[in-house]
Short mmCIF file of C-alpha atoms in Angstrom, two decimals:
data_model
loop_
_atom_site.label_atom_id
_atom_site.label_comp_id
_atom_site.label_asym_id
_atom_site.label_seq_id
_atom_site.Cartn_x
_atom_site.Cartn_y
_atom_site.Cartn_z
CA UNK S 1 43.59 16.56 29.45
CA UNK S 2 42.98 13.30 31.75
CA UNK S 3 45.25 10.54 31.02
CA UNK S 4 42.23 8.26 30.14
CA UNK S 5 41.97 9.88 26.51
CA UNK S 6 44.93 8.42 24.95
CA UNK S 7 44.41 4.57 26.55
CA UNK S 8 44.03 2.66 23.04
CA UNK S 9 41.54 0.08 23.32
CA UNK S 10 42.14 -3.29 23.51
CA UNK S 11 39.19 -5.03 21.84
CA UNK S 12 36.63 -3.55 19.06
CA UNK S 13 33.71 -3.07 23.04
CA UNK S 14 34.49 0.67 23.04
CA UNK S 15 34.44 1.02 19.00
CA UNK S 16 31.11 -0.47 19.13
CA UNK S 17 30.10 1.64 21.68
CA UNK S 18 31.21 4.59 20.09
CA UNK S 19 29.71 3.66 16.42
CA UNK S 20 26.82 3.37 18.20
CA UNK S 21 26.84 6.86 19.63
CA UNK S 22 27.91 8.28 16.26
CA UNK S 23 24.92 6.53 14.41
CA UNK S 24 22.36 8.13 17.10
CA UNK S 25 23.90 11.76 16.67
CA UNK S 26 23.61 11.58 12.54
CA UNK S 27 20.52 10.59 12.73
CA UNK S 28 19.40 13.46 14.90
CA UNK S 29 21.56 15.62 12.69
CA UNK S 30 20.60 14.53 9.53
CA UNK S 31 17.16 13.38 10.10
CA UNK S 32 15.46 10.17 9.51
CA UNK S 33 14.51 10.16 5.89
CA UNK S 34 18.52 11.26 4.84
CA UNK S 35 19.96 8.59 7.35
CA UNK S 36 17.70 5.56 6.48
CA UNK S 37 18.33 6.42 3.12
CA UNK S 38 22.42 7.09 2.96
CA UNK S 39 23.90 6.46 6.34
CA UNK S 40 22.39 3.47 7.91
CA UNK S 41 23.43 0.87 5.49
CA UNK S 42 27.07 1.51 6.90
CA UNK S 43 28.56 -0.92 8.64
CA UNK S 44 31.66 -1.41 10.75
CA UNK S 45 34.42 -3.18 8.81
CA UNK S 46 37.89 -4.27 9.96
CA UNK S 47 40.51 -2.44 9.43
CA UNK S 48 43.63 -3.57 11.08
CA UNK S 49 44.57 -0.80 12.65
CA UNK S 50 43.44 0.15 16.70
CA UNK S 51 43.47 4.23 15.12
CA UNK S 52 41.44 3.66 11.67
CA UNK S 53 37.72 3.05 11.39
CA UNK S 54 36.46 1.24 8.55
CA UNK S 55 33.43 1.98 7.14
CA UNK S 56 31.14 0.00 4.28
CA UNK S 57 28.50 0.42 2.26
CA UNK S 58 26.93 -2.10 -0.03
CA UNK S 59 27.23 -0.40 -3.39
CA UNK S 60 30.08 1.92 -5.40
CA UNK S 61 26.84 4.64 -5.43
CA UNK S 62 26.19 4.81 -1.99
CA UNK S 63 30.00 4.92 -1.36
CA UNK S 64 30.74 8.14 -3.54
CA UNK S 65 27.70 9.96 -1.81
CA UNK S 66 28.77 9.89 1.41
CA UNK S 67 32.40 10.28 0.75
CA UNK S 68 31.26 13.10 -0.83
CA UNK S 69 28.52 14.56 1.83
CA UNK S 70 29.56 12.92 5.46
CA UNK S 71 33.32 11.73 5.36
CA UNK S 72 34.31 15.03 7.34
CA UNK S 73 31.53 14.77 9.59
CA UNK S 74 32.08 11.01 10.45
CA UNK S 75 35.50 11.87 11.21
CA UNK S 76 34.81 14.40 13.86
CA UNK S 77 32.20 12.13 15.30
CA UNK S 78 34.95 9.07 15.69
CA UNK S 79 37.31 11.49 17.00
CA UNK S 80 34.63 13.17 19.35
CA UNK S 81 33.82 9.41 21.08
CA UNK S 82 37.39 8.40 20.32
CA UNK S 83 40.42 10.87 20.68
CA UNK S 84 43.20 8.24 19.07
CA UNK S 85 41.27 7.84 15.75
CA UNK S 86 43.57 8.98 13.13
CA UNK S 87 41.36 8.38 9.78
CA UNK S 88 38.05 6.64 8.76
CA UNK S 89 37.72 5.23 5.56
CA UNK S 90 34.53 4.59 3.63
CA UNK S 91 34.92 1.33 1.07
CA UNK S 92 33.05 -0.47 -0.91
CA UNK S 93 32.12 -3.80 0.71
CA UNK S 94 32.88 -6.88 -1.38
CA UNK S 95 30.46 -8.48 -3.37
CA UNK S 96 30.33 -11.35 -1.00
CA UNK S 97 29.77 -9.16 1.69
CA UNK S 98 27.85 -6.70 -0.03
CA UNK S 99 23.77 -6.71 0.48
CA UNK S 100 20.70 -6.91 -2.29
CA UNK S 101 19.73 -3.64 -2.11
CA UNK S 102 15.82 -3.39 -1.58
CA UNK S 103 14.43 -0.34 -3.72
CA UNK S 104 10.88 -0.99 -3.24
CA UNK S 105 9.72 2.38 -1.36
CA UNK S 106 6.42 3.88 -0.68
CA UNK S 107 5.80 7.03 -1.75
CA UNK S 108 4.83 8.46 1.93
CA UNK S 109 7.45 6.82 3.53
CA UNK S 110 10.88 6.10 2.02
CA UNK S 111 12.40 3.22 3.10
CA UNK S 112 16.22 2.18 4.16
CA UNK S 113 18.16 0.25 1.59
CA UNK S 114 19.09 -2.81 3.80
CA UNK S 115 21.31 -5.76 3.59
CA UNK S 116 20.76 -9.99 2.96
CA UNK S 117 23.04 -11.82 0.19
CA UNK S 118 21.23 -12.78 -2.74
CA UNK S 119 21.13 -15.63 -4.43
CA UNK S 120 21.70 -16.26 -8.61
CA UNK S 121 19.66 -18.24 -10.56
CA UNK S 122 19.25 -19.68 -14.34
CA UNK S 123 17.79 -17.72 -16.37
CA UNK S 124 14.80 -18.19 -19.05
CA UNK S 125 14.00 -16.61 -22.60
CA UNK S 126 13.48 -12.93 -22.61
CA UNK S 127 15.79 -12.56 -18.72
CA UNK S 128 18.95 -10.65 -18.75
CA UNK S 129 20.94 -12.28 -15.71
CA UNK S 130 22.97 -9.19 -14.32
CA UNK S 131 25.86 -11.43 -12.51
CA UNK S 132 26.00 -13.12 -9.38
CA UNK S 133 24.42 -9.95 -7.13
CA UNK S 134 21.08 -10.08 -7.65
CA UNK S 135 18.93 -7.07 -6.56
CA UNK S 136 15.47 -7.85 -4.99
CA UNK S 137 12.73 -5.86 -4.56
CA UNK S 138 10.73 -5.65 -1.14
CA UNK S 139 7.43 -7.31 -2.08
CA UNK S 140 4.75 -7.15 0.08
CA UNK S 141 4.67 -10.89 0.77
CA UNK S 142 0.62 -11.52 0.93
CA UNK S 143 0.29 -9.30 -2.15
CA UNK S 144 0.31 -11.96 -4.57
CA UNK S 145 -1.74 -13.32 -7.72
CA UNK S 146 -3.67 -15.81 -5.82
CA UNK S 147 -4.58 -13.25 -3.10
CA UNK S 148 -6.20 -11.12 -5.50
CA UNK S 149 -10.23 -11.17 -5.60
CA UNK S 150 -11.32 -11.27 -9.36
CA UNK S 151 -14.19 -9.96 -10.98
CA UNK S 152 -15.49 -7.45 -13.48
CA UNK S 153 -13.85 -4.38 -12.17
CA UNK S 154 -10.45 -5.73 -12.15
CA UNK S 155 -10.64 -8.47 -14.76
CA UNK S 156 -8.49 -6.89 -17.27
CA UNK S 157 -5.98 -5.54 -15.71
CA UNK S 158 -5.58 -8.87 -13.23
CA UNK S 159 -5.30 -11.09 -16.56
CA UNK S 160 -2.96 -8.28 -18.54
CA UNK S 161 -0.58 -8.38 -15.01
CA UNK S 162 -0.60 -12.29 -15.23
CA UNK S 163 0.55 -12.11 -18.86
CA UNK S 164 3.13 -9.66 -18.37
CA UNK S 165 4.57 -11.64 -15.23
CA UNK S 166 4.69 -15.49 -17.84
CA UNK S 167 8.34 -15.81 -18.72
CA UNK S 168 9.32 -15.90 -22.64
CA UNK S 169 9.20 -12.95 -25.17
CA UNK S 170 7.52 -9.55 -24.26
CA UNK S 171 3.89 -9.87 -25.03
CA UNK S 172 3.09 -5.96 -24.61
CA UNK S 173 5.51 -3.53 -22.69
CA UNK S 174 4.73 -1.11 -20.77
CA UNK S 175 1.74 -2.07 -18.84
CA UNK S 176 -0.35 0.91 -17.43
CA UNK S 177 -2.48 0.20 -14.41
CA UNK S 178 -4.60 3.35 -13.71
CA UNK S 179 -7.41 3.73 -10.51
CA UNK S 180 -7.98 5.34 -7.45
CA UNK S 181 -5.82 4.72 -4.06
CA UNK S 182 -6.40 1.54 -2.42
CA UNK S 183 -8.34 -0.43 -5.28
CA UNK S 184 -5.63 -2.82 -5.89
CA UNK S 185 -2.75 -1.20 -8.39
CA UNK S 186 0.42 -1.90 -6.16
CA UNK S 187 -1.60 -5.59 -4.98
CA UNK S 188 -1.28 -6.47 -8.78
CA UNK S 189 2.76 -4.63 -9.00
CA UNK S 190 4.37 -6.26 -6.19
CA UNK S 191 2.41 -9.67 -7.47
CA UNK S 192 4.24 -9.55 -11.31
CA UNK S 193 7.32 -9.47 -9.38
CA UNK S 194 6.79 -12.51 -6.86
CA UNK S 195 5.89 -14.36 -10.08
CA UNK S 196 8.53 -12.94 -12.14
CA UNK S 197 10.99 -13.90 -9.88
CA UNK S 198 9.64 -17.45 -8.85
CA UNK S 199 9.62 -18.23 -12.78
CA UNK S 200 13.01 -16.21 -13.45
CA UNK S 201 14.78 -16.85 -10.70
CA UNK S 202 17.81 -14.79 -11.64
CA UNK S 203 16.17 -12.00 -13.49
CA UNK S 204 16.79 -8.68 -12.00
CA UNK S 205 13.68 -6.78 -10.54
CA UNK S 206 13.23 -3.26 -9.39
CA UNK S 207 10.33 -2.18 -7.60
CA UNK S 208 10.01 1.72 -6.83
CA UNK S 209 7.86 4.79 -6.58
CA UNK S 210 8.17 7.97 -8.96
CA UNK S 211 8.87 9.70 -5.93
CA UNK S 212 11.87 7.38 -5.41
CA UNK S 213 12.72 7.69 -9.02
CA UNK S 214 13.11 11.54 -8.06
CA UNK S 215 14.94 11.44 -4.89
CA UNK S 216 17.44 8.76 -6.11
CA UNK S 217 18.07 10.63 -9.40
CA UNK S 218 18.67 14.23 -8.26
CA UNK S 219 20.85 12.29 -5.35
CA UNK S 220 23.00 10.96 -8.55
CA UNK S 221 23.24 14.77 -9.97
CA UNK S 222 24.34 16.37 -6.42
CA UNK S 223 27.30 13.37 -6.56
CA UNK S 224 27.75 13.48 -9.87
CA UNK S 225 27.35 9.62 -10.51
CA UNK S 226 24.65 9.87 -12.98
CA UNK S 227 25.97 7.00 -15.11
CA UNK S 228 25.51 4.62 -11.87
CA UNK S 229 21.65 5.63 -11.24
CA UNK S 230 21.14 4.85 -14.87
CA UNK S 231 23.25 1.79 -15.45
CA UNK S 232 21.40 0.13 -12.48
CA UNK S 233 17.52 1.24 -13.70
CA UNK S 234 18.18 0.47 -17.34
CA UNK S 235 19.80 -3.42 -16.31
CA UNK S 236 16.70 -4.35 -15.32
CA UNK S 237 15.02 -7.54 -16.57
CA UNK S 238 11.31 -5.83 -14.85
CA UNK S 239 11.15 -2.19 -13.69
CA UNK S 240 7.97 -1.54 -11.62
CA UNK S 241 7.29 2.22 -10.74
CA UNK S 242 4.47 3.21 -8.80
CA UNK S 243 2.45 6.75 -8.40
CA UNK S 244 3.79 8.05 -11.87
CA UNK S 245 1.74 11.47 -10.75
CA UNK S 246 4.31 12.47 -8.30
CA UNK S 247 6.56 13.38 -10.98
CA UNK S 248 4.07 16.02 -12.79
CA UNK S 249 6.05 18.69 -13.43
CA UNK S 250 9.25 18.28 -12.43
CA UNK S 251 11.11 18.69 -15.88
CA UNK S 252 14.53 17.17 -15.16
CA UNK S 253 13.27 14.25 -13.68
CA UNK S 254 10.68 13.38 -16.60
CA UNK S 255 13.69 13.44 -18.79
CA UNK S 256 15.98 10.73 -17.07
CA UNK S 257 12.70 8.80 -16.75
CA UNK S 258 11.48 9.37 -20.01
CA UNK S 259 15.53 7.61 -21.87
CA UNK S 260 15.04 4.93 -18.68
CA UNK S 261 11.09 3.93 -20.44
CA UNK S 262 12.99 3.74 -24.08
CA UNK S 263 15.78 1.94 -22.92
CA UNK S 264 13.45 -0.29 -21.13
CA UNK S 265 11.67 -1.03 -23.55
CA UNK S 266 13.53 -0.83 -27.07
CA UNK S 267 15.19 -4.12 -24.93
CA UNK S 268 12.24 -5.73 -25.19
CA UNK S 269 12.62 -5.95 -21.50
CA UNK S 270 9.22 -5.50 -18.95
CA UNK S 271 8.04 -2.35 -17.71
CA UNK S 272 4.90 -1.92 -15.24
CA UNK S 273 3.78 1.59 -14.54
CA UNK S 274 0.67 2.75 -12.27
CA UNK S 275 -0.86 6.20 -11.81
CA UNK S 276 -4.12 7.50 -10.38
CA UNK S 277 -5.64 8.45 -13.56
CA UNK S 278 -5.30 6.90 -17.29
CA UNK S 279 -2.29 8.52 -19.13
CA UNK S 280 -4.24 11.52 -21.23
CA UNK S 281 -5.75 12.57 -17.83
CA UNK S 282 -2.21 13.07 -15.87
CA UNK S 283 -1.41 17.02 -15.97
CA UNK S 284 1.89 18.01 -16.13
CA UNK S 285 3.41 15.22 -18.06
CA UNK S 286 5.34 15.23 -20.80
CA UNK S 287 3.48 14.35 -23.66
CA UNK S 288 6.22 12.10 -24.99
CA UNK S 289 5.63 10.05 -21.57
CA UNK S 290 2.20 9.62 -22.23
CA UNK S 291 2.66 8.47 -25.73
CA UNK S 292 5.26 5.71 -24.57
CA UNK S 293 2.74 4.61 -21.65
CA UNK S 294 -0.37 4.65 -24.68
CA UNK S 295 2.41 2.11 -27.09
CA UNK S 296 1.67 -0.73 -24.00
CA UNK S 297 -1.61 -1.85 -22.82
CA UNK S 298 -3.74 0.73 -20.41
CA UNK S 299 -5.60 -1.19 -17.93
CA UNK S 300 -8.01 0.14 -15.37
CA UNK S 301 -9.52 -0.83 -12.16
CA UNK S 302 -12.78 0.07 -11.18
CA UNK S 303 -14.32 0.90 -7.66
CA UNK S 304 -15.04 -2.53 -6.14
CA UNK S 305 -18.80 -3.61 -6.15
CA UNK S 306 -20.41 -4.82 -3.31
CA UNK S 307 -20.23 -8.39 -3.97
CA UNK S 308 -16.24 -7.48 -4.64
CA UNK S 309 -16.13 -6.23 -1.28
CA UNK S 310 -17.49 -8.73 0.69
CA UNK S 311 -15.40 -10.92 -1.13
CA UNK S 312 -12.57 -9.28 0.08
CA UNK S 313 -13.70 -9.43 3.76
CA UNK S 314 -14.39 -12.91 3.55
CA UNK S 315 -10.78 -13.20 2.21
CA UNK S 316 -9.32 -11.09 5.38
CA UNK S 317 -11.28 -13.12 8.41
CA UNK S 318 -9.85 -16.57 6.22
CA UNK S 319 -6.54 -15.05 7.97
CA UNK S 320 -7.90 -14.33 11.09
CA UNK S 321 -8.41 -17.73 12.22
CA UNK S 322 -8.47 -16.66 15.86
CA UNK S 323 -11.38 -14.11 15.80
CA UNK S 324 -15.31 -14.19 14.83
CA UNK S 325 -16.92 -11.48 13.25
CA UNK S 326 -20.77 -11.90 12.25
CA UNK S 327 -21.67 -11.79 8.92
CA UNK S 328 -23.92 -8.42 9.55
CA UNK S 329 -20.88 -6.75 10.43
CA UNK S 330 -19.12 -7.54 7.08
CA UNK S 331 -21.96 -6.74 5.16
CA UNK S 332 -22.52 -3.13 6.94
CA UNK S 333 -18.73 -2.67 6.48
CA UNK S 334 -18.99 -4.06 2.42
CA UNK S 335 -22.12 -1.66 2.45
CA UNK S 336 -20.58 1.47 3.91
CA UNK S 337 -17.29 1.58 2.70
CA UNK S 338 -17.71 1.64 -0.74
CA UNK S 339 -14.76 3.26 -3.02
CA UNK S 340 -11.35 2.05 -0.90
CA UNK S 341 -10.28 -1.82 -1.02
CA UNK S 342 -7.16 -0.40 1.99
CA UNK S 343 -10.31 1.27 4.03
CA UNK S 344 -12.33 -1.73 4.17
CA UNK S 345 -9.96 -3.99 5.40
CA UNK S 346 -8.13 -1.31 7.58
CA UNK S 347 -11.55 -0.78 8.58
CA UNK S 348 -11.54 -4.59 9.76
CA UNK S 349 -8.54 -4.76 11.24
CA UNK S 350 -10.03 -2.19 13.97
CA UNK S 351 -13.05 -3.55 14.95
CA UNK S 352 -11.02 -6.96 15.80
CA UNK S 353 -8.34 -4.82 17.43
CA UNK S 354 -10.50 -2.74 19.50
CA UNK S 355 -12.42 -6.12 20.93
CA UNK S 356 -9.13 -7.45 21.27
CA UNK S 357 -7.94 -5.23 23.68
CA UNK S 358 -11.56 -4.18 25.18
CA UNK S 359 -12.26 -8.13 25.78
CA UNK S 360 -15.67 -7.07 24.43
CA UNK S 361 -17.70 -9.08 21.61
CA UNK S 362 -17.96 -8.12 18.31
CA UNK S 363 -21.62 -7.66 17.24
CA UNK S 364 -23.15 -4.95 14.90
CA UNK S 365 -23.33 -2.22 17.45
CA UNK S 366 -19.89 -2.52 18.45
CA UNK S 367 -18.69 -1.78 14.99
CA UNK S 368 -20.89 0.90 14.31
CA UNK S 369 -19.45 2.33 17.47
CA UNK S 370 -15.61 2.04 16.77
CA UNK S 371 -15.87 2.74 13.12
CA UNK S 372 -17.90 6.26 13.90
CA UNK S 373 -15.70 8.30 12.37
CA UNK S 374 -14.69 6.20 9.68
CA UNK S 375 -18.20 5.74 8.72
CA UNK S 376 -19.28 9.12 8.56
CA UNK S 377 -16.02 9.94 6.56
CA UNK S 378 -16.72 7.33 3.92
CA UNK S 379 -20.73 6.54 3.33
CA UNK S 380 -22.72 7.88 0.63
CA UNK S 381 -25.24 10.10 2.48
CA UNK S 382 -28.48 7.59 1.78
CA UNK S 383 -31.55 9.28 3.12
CA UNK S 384 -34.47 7.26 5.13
CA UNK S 385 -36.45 8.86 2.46
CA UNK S 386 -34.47 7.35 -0.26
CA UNK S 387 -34.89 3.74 1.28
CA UNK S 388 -38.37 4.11 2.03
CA UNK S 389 -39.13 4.89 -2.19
CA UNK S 390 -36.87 2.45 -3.18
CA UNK S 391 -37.82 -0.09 -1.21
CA UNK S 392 -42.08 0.62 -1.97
CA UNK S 393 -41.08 0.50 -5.58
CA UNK S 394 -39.33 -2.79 -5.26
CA UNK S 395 -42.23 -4.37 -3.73
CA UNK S 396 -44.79 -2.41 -5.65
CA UNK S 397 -46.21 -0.62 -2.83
CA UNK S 398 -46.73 3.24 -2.29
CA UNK S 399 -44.29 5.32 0.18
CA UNK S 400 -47.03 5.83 2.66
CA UNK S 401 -47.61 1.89 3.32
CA UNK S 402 -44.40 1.75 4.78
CA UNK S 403 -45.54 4.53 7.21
CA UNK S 404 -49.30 3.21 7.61
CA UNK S 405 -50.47 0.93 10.65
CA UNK S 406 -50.88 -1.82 7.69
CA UNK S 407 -49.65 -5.30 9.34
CA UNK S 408 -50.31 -7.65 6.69
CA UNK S 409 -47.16 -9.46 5.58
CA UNK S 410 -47.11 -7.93 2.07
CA UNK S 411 -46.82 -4.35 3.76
CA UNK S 412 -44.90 -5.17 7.15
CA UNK S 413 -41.52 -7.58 5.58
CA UNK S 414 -41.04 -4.65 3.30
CA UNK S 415 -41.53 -2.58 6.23
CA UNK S 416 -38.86 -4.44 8.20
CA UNK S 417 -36.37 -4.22 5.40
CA UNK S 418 -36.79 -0.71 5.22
CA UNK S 419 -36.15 -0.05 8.72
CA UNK S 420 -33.09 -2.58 8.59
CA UNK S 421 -31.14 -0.46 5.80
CA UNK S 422 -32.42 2.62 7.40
CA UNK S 423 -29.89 1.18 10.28
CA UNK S 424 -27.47 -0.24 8.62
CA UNK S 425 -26.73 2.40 5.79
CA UNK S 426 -27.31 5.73 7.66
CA UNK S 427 -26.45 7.35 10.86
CA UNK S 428 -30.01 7.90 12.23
CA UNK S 429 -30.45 6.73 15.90
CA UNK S 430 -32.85 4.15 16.34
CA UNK S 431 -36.02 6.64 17.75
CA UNK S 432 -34.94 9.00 14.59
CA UNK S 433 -36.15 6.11 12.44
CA UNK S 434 -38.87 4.82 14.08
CA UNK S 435 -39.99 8.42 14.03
CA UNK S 436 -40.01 8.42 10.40
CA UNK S 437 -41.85 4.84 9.90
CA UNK S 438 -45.10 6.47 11.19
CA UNK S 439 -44.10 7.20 15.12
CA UNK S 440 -43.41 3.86 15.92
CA UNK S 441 -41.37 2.94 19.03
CA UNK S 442 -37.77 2.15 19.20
CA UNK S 443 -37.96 -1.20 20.27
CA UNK S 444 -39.98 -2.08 16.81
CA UNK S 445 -36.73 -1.11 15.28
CA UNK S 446 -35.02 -3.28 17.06
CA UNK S 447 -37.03 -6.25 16.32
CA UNK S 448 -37.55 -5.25 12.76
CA UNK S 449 -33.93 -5.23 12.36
CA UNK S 450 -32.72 -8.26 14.08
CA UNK S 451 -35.24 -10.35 12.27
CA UNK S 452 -34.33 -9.59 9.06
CA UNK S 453 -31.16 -10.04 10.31
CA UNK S 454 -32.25 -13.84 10.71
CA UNK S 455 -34.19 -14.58 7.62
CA UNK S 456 -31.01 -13.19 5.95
CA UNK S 457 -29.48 -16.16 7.15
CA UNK S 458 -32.23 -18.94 6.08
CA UNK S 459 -34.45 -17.26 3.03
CA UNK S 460 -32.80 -16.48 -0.14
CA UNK S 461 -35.34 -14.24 -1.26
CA UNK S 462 -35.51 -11.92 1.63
CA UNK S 463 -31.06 -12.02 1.57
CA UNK S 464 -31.25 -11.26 -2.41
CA UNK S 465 -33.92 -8.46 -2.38
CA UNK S 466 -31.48 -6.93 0.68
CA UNK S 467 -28.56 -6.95 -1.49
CA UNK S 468 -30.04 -5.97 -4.38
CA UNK S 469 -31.46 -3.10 -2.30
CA UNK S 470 -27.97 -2.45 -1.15
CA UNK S 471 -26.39 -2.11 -3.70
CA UNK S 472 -29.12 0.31 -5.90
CA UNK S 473 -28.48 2.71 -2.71
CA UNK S 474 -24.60 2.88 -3.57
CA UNK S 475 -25.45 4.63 -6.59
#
């Protein structure tokens, strides 16, 4: 055995180096999801001693897991890198020391618990302050109640989340916020807890999925600190739990969570829960869940409208103060991408990107072009037949005008318009739809389509009988 092995080192450079090395190997042991979950909060602590490694963890939980899962294995690893290790230790770090532990966690993708002291605040009527460690959840930091577009289809549940959110006694507890993915549900969770927390400051808020719920709680059972997993859920001022769905069926776990709800609330303390569907709908629930959930307020939210939508996009470019996108390109993206709020603006996001790194100019072809797929995955499939009868019966005219050599303005603006949405809402190339307006050439499509593409911008009536037609061929 070379000499080299037992030379102790003489500064904490080669333990460093080797906690490095023994990070890299557990996470290619354990995988990613295990080790951002348990074993990368650890940090190196000081221990005194040249042949003891100190490891901490931010919480008593986290320290009994891995004691109990990873102490052998850490110890190998140290001794692997480091042959005059003697023992590691796993502690508890103090509560100066010790980080907030973030718990908000998307279901796809759990998230690492990481580390940042918090800070204690007063308190006001109806907070529980839970000592001088106070957890906070990771909030999406744009998703906030003045960055949420109002109007009919979210009305209720925008003014129910802004009530629940007001310091002062419970008004109604739980609040259930129901609707499909990406219409707004975790925009309106993660904004009760920014203004929770700006009006509490030392209330104690915990933000998770169901699925987190799950993991975290059958974690508890495997180390047998139950009684830590509940103490922590059920001292908390405002509980927020996302995707209740992902818990359908999974019997052990809808009991824990069903005593968290009634502890939750028989404190009169605030609970927000969202799903996918309204309570009675979710299969594989407990029935007793659902009734708890029906005691609160149910609140949905509805597909955005079209107005919603371009609303919404308006909102987006206000952030993109570096980049110009014409307005026909919002409203064929409001138009065509109808049920997701997260689609629309992801599909945004592209467009700019793609011109950003193509040094190309956004215009209404361009989109069309990068958002192919997209498109096709998400439009309604509207017919040129369909626009052609709704559009004669708007402007009380017969199917065939719009096909007839008739030029007379009364025939030929409706004609225009027709061939415009014909573009904008379906797929057909541009000789397709001249092909269906009575033969007519390409090139009229063009024209037909870029000026109504100018009177939108300086006659009302023309821009209102567009949208209007728009938003009849959404259905």
């Amino acid at each position: 055995m070379p000499l080299s092995q037992f030379v102790v080192p003489d500064d904490g450079d080669d333990l460093a180096r080797a906690w490095a090395r023994v990070r890299t190997n557990l996470r290619e042991s354990a995988g990613a999801r295990l080790f951002d979950q348990w074993l990368k909060p650890m940090q190196l602590g000081d221990s005194g001693d040249h042949d003891r490694v100190s490891l901490t963890l931010p919480s008593a939980f986290m320290t009994n897991w891995v004691r109990s899962h990873y102490a052998d294995r850490l110890f190998h690893e140290f001794r692997a890198v480091l042959p005059h290790v003697r023992a590691v230790t796993i502690e508890t770090a103090p509560a100066r020391e010790a980080p907030a532990v973030i718990t908000m966690t998307p279901a796809a993708a759990p998230a690492p618990v990481v580390a940042a002291p918090a800070a204690s605040g007063g308190g006001a009527a109806g907070a529980h302050i839970g000592g001088s460690d106070v957890e906070r959840p990771a909030l999406e930091a744009r998703y906030t109640f003045e960055r949420f577009v109002v109007d009919a289809s979210n009305r209720v549940a925008f003014n129910a989340a802004k009530a629940l959110a007001e310091p002062g006694p419970v008004r109604f507890s739980p609040l259930f916020l129901h609707s499909g993915t990406g219409q707004g549900k975790t925009h309106l969770m993660h904004a009760i807890g920014h203004s929770f927390m700006a009006a509490v400051p030392g209330a104690r808020v915990i933000a998770m999925s169901a699925e987190r719920f799950m993991f975290d709680f059958v974690a508890a059972l495997r180390a047998r600190d139950t009684f830590a997993f509940k103490a922590r859920l059920r001292s908390a001022d405002l509980l927020l739990i996302d995707d209740l769905q992902f818990i359908a069926g999974k019997d052990a776990t809808q009991e824990e969570f069903f005593h968290t709800v009634n502890e939750i609330m028989t404190a009169g303390k605030r609970l927000v829960i969202s799903a996918d569907r309204c309570p009675q709908a979710l299969d594989g629930i407990e029935q007793r869940i659902i009734g708890r959930m029906a005691i609160g307020l149910v609140a949905d939210i509805k597909a955005p409208s079209l107005e919603l939508r371009r609303t919404i996009l308006d909102r987006k470019m206000a952030d993109l103060t570096d980049t110009t996108v014409p307005c026909d390109v919002l409203d064929m993206l409001a138009a065509r991408i109808t049920g997701n709020i997260r689609e629309l603006e992801g599909a945004l996001n592209r467009v700019v990107a793609y011109a950003q790194l193509t040094g190309e100019t956004i215009d209404l072809d361009f989109a069309l072009t990068t958002l192919g797929d997209v498109l096709r995955g998400s439009q309604r499939r509207v017919t040129i037949d369909e626009i052609q009868k709704l559009v004669s019966t708007h402007f009380d005219l017969k199917p065939m005008d719009l096909i007839s050599a008739r030029r007379a303005r009364a025939v030929a603006r409706p004609r225009q318009i027709a061939m415009y949405l014909s573009k904008r809402l379906t797929t057909r190339s541009l000789p397709e739809i001249g092909r269906k307006f009575g033969g007519r050439d390409h090139s009229t499509v063009i024209h037909a389509v870029r000026r109504i593409e100018e009177l939108r911008d300086s006659d009302r009536e023309v821009d209102g009988a567009v949208r209007t037609l728009m938003r009849e061929l959404e259905g």
